[in-house]
PDB file of C-alpha atoms in Angstrom:
ATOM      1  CA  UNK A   1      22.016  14.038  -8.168  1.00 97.00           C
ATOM      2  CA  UNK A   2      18.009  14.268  -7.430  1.00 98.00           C
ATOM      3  CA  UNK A   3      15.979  15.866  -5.755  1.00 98.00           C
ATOM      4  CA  UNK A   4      13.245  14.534  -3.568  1.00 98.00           C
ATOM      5  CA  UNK A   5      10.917  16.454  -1.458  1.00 98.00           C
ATOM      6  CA  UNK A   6       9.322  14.684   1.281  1.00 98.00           C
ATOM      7  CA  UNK A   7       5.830  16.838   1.132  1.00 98.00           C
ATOM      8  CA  UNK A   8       4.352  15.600   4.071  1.00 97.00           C
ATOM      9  CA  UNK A   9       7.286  15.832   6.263  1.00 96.00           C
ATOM     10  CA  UNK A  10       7.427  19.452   6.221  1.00 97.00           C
ATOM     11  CA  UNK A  11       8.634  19.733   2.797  1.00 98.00           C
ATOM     12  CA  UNK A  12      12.364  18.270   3.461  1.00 98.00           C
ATOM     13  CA  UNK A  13      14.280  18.493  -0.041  1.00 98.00           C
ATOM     14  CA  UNK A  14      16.867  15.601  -0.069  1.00 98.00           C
ATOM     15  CA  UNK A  15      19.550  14.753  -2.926  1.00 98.00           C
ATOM     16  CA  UNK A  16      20.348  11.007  -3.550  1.00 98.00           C
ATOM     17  CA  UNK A  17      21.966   9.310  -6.823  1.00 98.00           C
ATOM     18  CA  UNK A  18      19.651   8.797  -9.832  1.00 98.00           C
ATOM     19  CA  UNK A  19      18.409   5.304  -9.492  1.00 98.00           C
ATOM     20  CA  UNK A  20      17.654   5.735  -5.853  1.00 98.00           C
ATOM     21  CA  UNK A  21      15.421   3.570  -4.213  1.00 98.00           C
ATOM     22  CA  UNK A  22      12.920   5.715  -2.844  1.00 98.00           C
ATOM     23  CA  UNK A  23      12.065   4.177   0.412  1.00 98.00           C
ATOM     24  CA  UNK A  24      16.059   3.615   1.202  1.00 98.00           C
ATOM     25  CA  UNK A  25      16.606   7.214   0.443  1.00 98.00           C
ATOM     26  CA  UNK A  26      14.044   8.019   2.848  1.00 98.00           C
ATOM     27  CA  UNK A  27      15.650   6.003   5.533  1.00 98.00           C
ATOM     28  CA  UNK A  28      18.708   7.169   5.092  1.00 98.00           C
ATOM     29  CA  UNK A  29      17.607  11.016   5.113  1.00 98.00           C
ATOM     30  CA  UNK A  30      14.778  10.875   7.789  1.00 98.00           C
ATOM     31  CA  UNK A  31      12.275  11.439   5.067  1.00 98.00           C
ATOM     32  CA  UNK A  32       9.722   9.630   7.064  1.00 97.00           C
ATOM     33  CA  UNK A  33       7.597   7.225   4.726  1.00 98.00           C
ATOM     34  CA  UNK A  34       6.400   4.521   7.213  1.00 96.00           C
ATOM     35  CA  UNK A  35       7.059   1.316   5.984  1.00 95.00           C
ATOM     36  CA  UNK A  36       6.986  -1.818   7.965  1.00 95.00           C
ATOM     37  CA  UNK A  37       8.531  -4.903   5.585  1.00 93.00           C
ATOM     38  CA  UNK A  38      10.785  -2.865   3.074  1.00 91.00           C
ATOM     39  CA  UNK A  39      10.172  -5.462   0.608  1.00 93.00           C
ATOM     40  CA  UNK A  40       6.774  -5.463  -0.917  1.00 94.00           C
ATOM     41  CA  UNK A  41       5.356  -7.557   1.035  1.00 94.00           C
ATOM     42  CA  UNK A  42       2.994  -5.325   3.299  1.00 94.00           C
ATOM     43  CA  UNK A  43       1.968  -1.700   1.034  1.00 94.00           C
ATOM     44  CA  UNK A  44       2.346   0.366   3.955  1.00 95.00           C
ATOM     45  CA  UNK A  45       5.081   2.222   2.051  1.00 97.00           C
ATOM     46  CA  UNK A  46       1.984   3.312  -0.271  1.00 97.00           C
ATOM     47  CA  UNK A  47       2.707   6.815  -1.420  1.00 98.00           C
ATOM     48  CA  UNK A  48       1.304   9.188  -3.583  1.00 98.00           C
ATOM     49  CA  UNK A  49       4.655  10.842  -6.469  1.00 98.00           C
ATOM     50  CA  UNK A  50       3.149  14.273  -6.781  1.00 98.00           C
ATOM     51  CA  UNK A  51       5.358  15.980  -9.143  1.00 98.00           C
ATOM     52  CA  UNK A  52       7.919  13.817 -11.268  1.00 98.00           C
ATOM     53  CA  UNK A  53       6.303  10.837 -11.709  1.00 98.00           C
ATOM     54  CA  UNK A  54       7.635  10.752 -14.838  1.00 98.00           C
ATOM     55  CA  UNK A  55      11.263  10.357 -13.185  1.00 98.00           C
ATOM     56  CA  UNK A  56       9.867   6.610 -11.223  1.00 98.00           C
ATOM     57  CA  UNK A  57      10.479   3.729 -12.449  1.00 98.00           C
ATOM     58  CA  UNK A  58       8.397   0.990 -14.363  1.00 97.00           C
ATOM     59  CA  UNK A  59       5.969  -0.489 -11.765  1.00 97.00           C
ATOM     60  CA  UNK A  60       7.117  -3.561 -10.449  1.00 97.00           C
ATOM     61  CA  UNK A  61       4.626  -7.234  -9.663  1.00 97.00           C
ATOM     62  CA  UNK A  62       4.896  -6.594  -6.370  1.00 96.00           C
ATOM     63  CA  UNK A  63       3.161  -2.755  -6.349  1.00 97.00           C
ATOM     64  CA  UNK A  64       0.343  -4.683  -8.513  1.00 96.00           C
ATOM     65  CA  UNK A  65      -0.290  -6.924  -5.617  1.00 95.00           C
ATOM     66  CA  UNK A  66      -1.284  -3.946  -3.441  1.00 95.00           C
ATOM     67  CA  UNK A  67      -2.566  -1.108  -5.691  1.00 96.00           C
ATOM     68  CA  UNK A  68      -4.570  -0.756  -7.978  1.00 96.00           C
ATOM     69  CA  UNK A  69      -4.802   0.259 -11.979  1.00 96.00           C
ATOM     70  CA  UNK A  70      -6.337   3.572 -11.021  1.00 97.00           C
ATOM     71  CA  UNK A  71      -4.160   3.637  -7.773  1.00 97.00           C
ATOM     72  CA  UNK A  72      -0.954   4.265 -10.573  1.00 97.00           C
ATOM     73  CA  UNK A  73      -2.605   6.369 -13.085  1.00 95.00           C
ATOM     74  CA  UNK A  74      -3.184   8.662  -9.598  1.00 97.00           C
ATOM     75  CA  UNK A  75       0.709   8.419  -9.478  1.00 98.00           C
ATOM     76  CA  UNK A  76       0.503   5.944  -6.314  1.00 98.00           C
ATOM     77  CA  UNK A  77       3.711   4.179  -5.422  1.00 98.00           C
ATOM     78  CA  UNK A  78       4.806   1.676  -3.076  1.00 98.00           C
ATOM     79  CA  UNK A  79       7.927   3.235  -1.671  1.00 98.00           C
ATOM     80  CA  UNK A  80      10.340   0.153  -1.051  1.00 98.00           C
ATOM     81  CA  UNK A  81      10.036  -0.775  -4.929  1.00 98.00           C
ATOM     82  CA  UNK A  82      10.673   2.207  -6.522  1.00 98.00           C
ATOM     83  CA  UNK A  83      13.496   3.941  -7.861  1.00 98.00           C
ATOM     84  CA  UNK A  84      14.110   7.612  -9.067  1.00 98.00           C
ATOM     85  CA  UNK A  85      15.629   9.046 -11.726  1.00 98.00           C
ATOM     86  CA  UNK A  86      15.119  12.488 -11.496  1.00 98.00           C
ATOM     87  CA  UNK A  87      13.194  14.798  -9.350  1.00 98.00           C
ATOM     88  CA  UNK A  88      10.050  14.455  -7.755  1.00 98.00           C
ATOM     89  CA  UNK A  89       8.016  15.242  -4.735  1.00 98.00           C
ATOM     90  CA  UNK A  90       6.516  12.210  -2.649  1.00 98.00           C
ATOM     91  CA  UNK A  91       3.618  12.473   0.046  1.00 98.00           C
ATOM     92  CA  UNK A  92       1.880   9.836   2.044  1.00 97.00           C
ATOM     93  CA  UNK A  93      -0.849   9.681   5.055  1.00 89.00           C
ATOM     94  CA  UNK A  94       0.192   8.702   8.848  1.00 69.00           C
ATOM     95  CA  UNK A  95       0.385   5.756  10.221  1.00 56.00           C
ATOM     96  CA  UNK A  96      -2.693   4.333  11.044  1.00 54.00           C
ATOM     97  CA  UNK A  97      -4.944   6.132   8.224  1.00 52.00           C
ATOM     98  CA  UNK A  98      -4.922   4.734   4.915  1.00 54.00           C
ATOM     99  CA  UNK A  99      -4.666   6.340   1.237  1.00 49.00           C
ATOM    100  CA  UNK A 100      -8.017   6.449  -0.505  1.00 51.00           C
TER     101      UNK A 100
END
């Protein structure tokens, strides 16, 4: 199992499979990243991997339609296409406010 801590919902540690998709797990668990589409279509799963981005997988086409190159060396995400493989902690800003 992994472990993922939702930082910016107080913290909550979850455990899920390895090869979890993040934003699934986060449904499932009340995690809380806000997503609207849950397909890639929309970015509003946009989160920042804190610790263990090293445990994501590769970025997918879809992530490069809404982030940028320096958006991923930051260790920005887009929730609904990725999957973990080990541990990490995840954060991400309230609805209506964006990342930087």
């Amino acid at each position: 199992m992994v472990e993922i801590t939702f930082i910016t919902n107080g913290g909550k540690v979850v455990s899920a499979p390895p090869n979890s998709n993040l934003l699934r797990v986060s449904l499932k668990e009340k995690g809380g990243i806000p997503f609207k589409c849950g397909g890639g279509l929309c970015g509003t799963c946009k989160c920042l991997i804190e610790q263990g981005l090293e445990n994501t997988d590769a970025v997918k086409p879809k992530e490069r339609r809404h982030l940028r190159p320096e958006d991923f060396e930051k260790g920005y995400r887009m929730a609904c296409q990725t999957f973990v493989n080990g541990d990490i902690k995840v954060s991400w800003q309230s609805p209506g406010t964006k990342l930087p």
